[in-house]
Amino acid sequence: MSRPLSSSVIRAAERARERPFFLASVLEAYRQMNDMSSEEFARFLGCSQEDVVRLALCRRPIAHSPTFLSDIDHLARRFAFPGERLIQIIREVDAIQALRDHFNAVQEKKHLLMAARDREDDASDDEVCDHE
């Protein structure tokens, strides 16, 4: 059984959700994507809710880093959960974020093209007026 968490540790984990450096950001994103309660997420991960909070304050392993698997293994042993679950969580969140980034880039490009087209239309209107 894990030791109870202090309120300062809980607050730190909540603030860490906003910082991609910490696992809290990816854990919270996955939990929300899958509409899980904190209890359901802890069961899915295979550890206690207290250990999920402690895990959230750890540095987030970077998927393309050469140390990714050893980082996952270290965390899995430290918090006694299946490392494959954390790999799944990180990769799913990364994939969704990549899709969002791509969608946003496409949307931005569409807006730029529409703005350029509007500018061209305005210029052609000026030319028509100049010729009259």
mmCIF file of N, CA, C and O in Angstrom, residues 84-132:
data_model
loop_
_atom_site.group_PDB
_atom_site.id
_atom_site.type_symbol
_atom_site.label_atom_id
_atom_site.label_comp_id
_atom_site.label_asym_id
_atom_site.label_seq_id
_atom_site.Cartn_x
_atom_site.Cartn_y
_atom_site.Cartn_z
ATOM 1 N N GLU A 84 4.057 -1.769 -20.907
ATOM 2 C CA GLU A 84 3.360 -1.682 -22.196
ATOM 3 C C GLU A 84 2.205 -0.691 -22.133
ATOM 4 O O GLU A 84 1.872 -0.054 -23.122
ATOM 5 N N ARG A 85 1.574 -0.579 -20.974
ATOM 6 C CA ARG A 85 0.456 0.365 -20.825
ATOM 7 C C ARG A 85 0.936 1.798 -20.999
ATOM 8 O O ARG A 85 0.285 2.603 -21.663
ATOM 9 N N LEU A 86 2.067 2.123 -20.392
ATOM 10 C CA LEU A 86 2.582 3.483 -20.513
ATOM 11 C C LEU A 86 3.020 3.768 -21.946
ATOM 12 O O LEU A 86 2.793 4.867 -22.465
ATOM 13 N N ILE A 87 3.603 2.786 -22.601
ATOM 14 C CA ILE A 87 3.973 2.948 -24.019
ATOM 15 C C ILE A 87 2.715 3.235 -24.833
ATOM 16 O O ILE A 87 2.688 4.155 -25.658
ATOM 17 N N GLN A 88 1.665 2.450 -24.608
ATOM 18 C CA GLN A 88 0.399 2.647 -25.313
ATOM 19 C C GLN A 88 -0.142 4.060 -25.074
ATOM 20 O O GLN A 88 -0.552 4.738 -26.022
ATOM 21 N N ILE A 89 -0.126 4.508 -23.836
ATOM 22 C CA ILE A 89 -0.654 5.829 -23.484
ATOM 23 C C ILE A 89 0.123 6.920 -24.205
ATOM 24 O O ILE A 89 -0.460 7.802 -24.849
ATOM 25 N N ILE A 90 1.440 6.871 -24.123
ATOM 26 C CA ILE A 90 2.274 7.911 -24.738
ATOM 27 C C ILE A 90 2.090 7.919 -26.248
ATOM 28 O O ILE A 90 1.911 8.977 -26.860
ATOM 29 N N ARG A 91 2.105 6.754 -26.864
ATOM 30 C CA ARG A 91 1.981 6.696 -28.332
ATOM 31 C C ARG A 91 0.604 7.159 -28.810
ATOM 32 O O ARG A 91 0.504 7.841 -29.821
ATOM 33 N N GLU A 92 -0.452 6.794 -28.101
ATOM 34 C CA GLU A 92 -1.787 7.251 -28.501
ATOM 35 C C GLU A 92 -1.915 8.762 -28.367
ATOM 36 O O GLU A 92 -2.443 9.424 -29.262
ATOM 37 N N VAL A 93 -1.436 9.311 -27.275
ATOM 38 C CA VAL A 93 -1.509 10.763 -27.081
ATOM 39 C C VAL A 93 -0.660 11.475 -28.128
ATOM 40 O O VAL A 93 -1.099 12.468 -28.716
ATOM 41 N N ASP A 94 0.526 10.952 -28.404
ATOM 42 C CA ASP A 94 1.377 11.552 -29.431
ATOM 43 C C ASP A 94 0.706 11.507 -30.806
ATOM 44 O O ASP A 94 0.767 12.466 -31.569
ATOM 45 N N ALA A 95 0.056 10.378 -31.123
ATOM 46 C CA ALA A 95 -0.614 10.238 -32.429
ATOM 47 C C ALA A 95 -1.765 11.231 -32.551
ATOM 48 O O ALA A 95 -1.912 11.900 -33.589
ATOM 49 N N ILE A 96 -2.565 11.352 -31.514
ATOM 50 C CA ILE A 96 -3.690 12.303 -31.548
ATOM 51 C C ILE A 96 -3.167 13.724 -31.665
ATOM 52 O O ILE A 96 -3.703 14.537 -32.431
ATOM 53 N N GLN A 97 -2.097 14.040 -30.941
ATOM 54 C CA GLN A 97 -1.534 15.385 -31.015
ATOM 55 C C GLN A 97 -0.987 15.668 -32.414
ATOM 56 O O GLN A 97 -1.154 16.763 -32.941
ATOM 57 N N ALA A 98 -0.349 14.683 -33.033
ATOM 58 C CA ALA A 98 0.170 14.861 -34.395
ATOM 59 C C ALA A 98 -0.977 15.106 -35.369
ATOM 60 O O ALA A 98 -0.865 15.963 -36.263
ATOM 61 N N LEU A 99 -2.079 14.381 -35.210
ATOM 62 C CA LEU A 99 -3.245 14.603 -36.067
ATOM 63 C C LEU A 99 -3.826 16.003 -35.860
ATOM 64 O O LEU A 99 -4.184 16.680 -36.820
ATOM 65 N N ARG A 100 -3.915 16.430 -34.603
ATOM 66 C CA ARG A 100 -4.414 17.788 -34.315
ATOM 67 C C ARG A 100 -3.498 18.840 -34.924
ATOM 68 O O ARG A 100 -3.976 19.814 -35.503
ATOM 69 N N ASP A 101 -2.192 18.657 -34.767
ATOM 70 C CA ASP A 101 -1.236 19.608 -35.333
ATOM 71 C C ASP A 101 -1.377 19.673 -36.847
ATOM 72 O O ASP A 101 -1.358 20.752 -37.439
ATOM 73 N N HIS A 102 -1.514 18.508 -37.485
ATOM 74 C CA HIS A 102 -1.676 18.463 -38.939
ATOM 75 C C HIS A 102 -2.972 19.162 -39.353
ATOM 76 O O HIS A 102 -2.978 19.965 -40.292
ATOM 77 N N PHE A 103 -4.054 18.865 -38.666
ATOM 78 C CA PHE A 103 -5.340 19.500 -38.964
ATOM 79 C C PHE A 103 -5.234 21.010 -38.818
ATOM 80 O O PHE A 103 -5.696 21.764 -39.680
ATOM 81 N N ASN A 104 -4.614 21.466 -37.735
ATOM 82 C CA ASN A 104 -4.463 22.909 -37.517
ATOM 83 C C ASN A 104 -3.613 23.552 -38.607
ATOM 84 O O ASN A 104 -3.907 24.655 -39.058
ATOM 85 N N ALA A 105 -2.570 22.851 -39.044
ATOM 86 C CA ALA A 105 -1.718 23.377 -40.119
ATOM 87 C C ALA A 105 -2.502 23.475 -41.423
ATOM 88 O O ALA A 105 -2.389 24.462 -42.157
ATOM 89 N N VAL A 106 -3.311 22.462 -41.711
ATOM 90 C CA VAL A 106 -4.136 22.484 -42.921
ATOM 91 C C VAL A 106 -5.142 23.625 -42.840
ATOM 92 O O VAL A 106 -5.336 24.365 -43.813
ATOM 93 N N GLN A 107 -5.780 23.782 -41.686
ATOM 94 C CA GLN A 107 -6.746 24.865 -41.513
ATOM 95 C C GLN A 107 -6.082 26.231 -41.677
ATOM 96 O O GLN A 107 -6.628 27.119 -42.324
ATOM 97 N N GLU A 108 -4.893 26.375 -41.107
ATOM 98 C CA GLU A 108 -4.169 27.639 -41.223
ATOM 99 C C GLU A 108 -3.821 27.915 -42.682
ATOM 100 O O GLU A 108 -3.971 29.037 -43.168
ATOM 101 N N LYS A 109 -3.393 26.883 -43.393
ATOM 102 C CA LYS A 109 -3.062 27.046 -44.806
ATOM 103 C C LYS A 109 -4.295 27.451 -45.602
ATOM 104 O O LYS A 109 -4.220 28.320 -46.476
ATOM 105 N N LYS A 110 -5.454 26.847 -45.303
ATOM 106 C CA LYS A 110 -6.696 27.216 -45.987
ATOM 107 C C LYS A 110 -7.031 28.685 -45.745
ATOM 108 O O LYS A 110 -7.420 29.402 -46.662
ATOM 109 N N HIS A 111 -6.863 29.137 -44.501
ATOM 110 C CA HIS A 111 -7.159 30.530 -44.176
ATOM 111 C C HIS A 111 -6.208 31.474 -44.910
ATOM 112 O O HIS A 111 -6.627 32.517 -45.404
ATOM 113 N N LEU A 112 -4.941 31.091 -44.994
ATOM 114 C CA LEU A 112 -3.974 31.922 -45.707
ATOM 115 C C LEU A 112 -4.314 31.995 -47.193
ATOM 116 O O LEU A 112 -4.231 33.054 -47.812
ATOM 117 N N LEU A 113 -4.701 30.856 -47.758
ATOM 118 C CA LEU A 113 -5.072 30.838 -49.171
ATOM 119 C C LEU A 113 -6.323 31.679 -49.424
ATOM 120 O O LEU A 113 -6.402 32.409 -50.415
ATOM 121 N N MET A 114 -7.295 31.592 -48.512
ATOM 122 C CA MET A 114 -8.504 32.402 -48.672
ATOM 123 C C MET A 114 -8.173 33.887 -48.554
ATOM 124 O O MET A 114 -8.685 34.708 -49.316
ATOM 125 N N ALA A 115 -7.289 34.231 -47.620
ATOM 126 C CA ALA A 115 -6.905 35.629 -47.461
ATOM 127 C C ALA A 115 -6.166 36.121 -48.701
ATOM 128 O O ALA A 115 -6.395 37.240 -49.172
ATOM 129 N N ALA A 116 -5.295 35.278 -49.261
ATOM 130 C CA ALA A 116 -4.567 35.658 -50.477
ATOM 131 C C ALA A 116 -5.537 35.819 -51.641
ATOM 132 O O ALA A 116 -5.425 36.754 -52.435
ATOM 133 N N ARG A 117 -6.501 34.922 -51.727
ATOM 134 C CA ARG A 117 -7.498 34.996 -52.790
ATOM 135 C C ARG A 117 -8.325 36.275 -52.648
ATOM 136 O O ARG A 117 -8.602 36.962 -53.620
ATOM 137 N N ASP A 118 -8.704 36.610 -51.419
ATOM 138 C CA ASP A 118 -9.452 37.855 -51.173
ATOM 139 C C ASP A 118 -8.625 39.063 -51.589
ATOM 140 O O ASP A 118 -9.142 40.003 -52.181
ATOM 141 N N ARG A 119 -7.330 39.029 -51.289
ATOM 142 C CA ARG A 119 -6.445 40.131 -51.648
ATOM 143 C C ARG A 119 -6.358 40.266 -53.162
ATOM 144 O O ARG A 119 -6.383 41.359 -53.704
ATOM 145 N N GLU A 120 -6.270 39.122 -53.873
ATOM 146 C CA GLU A 120 -6.226 39.148 -55.343
ATOM 147 C C GLU A 120 -7.528 39.706 -55.904
ATOM 148 O O GLU A 120 -7.522 40.496 -56.850
ATOM 149 N N ASP A 121 -8.659 39.314 -55.308
ATOM 150 C CA ASP A 121 -9.954 39.837 -55.751
ATOM 151 C C ASP A 121 -10.025 41.345 -55.538
ATOM 152 O O ASP A 121 -10.512 42.082 -56.392
ATOM 153 N N ASP A 122 -9.515 41.826 -54.401
ATOM 154 C CA ASP A 122 -9.508 43.266 -54.129
ATOM 155 C C ASP A 122 -8.646 43.999 -55.151
ATOM 156 O O ASP A 122 -9.001 45.067 -55.631
ATOM 157 N N ALA A 123 -7.508 43.411 -55.501
ATOM 158 C CA ALA A 123 -6.599 44.055 -56.470
ATOM 159 C C ALA A 123 -7.259 44.124 -57.840
ATOM 160 O O ALA A 123 -7.142 45.129 -58.535
ATOM 161 N N SER A 124 -7.964 43.060 -58.240
ATOM 162 C CA SER A 124 -8.620 43.082 -59.545
ATOM 163 C C SER A 124 -9.766 44.096 -59.562
ATOM 164 O O SER A 124 -10.033 44.715 -60.592
ATOM 165 N N ASP A 125 -10.406 44.305 -58.433
ATOM 166 C CA ASP A 125 -11.460 45.326 -58.353
ATOM 167 C C ASP A 125 -10.850 46.702 -58.570
ATOM 168 O O ASP A 125 -11.428 47.537 -59.238
ATOM 169 N N ASP A 126 -9.649 46.926 -58.012
ATOM 170 C CA ASP A 126 -8.987 48.213 -58.189
ATOM 171 C C ASP A 126 -8.641 48.432 -59.648
ATOM 172 O O ASP A 126 -8.768 49.534 -60.162
ATOM 173 N N GLU A 127 -8.169 47.379 -60.308
ATOM 174 C CA GLU A 127 -7.801 47.514 -61.717
ATOM 175 C C GLU A 127 -9.021 47.873 -62.560
ATOM 176 O O GLU A 127 -8.928 48.690 -63.455
ATOM 177 N N VAL A 128 -10.154 47.265 -62.277
ATOM 178 C CA VAL A 128 -11.378 47.568 -63.014
ATOM 179 C C VAL A 128 -11.740 49.042 -62.815
ATOM 180 O O VAL A 128 -12.094 49.732 -63.760
ATOM 181 N N CYS A 129 -11.585 49.519 -61.629
ATOM 182 C CA CYS A 129 -11.909 50.917 -61.353
ATOM 183 C C CYS A 129 -10.932 51.855 -62.050
ATOM 184 O O CYS A 129 -11.297 52.923 -62.488
ATOM 185 N N ASP A 130 -9.649 51.452 -62.141
ATOM 186 C CA ASP A 130 -8.650 52.289 -62.767
ATOM 187 C C ASP A 130 -8.895 52.416 -64.264
ATOM 188 O O ASP A 130 -8.552 53.421 -64.872
ATOM 189 N N HIS A 131 -9.462 51.395 -64.876
ATOM 190 C CA HIS A 131 -9.672 51.402 -66.323
ATOM 191 C C HIS A 131 -10.924 52.172 -66.718
ATOM 192 O O HIS A 131 -11.099 52.494 -67.876
ATOM 193 N N GLU A 132 -11.791 52.427 -65.812
ATOM 194 C CA GLU A 132 -13.052 53.072 -66.164
ATOM 195 C C GLU A 132 -12.901 54.552 -66.297
ATOM 196 O O GLU A 132 -12.158 55.294 -65.946
#
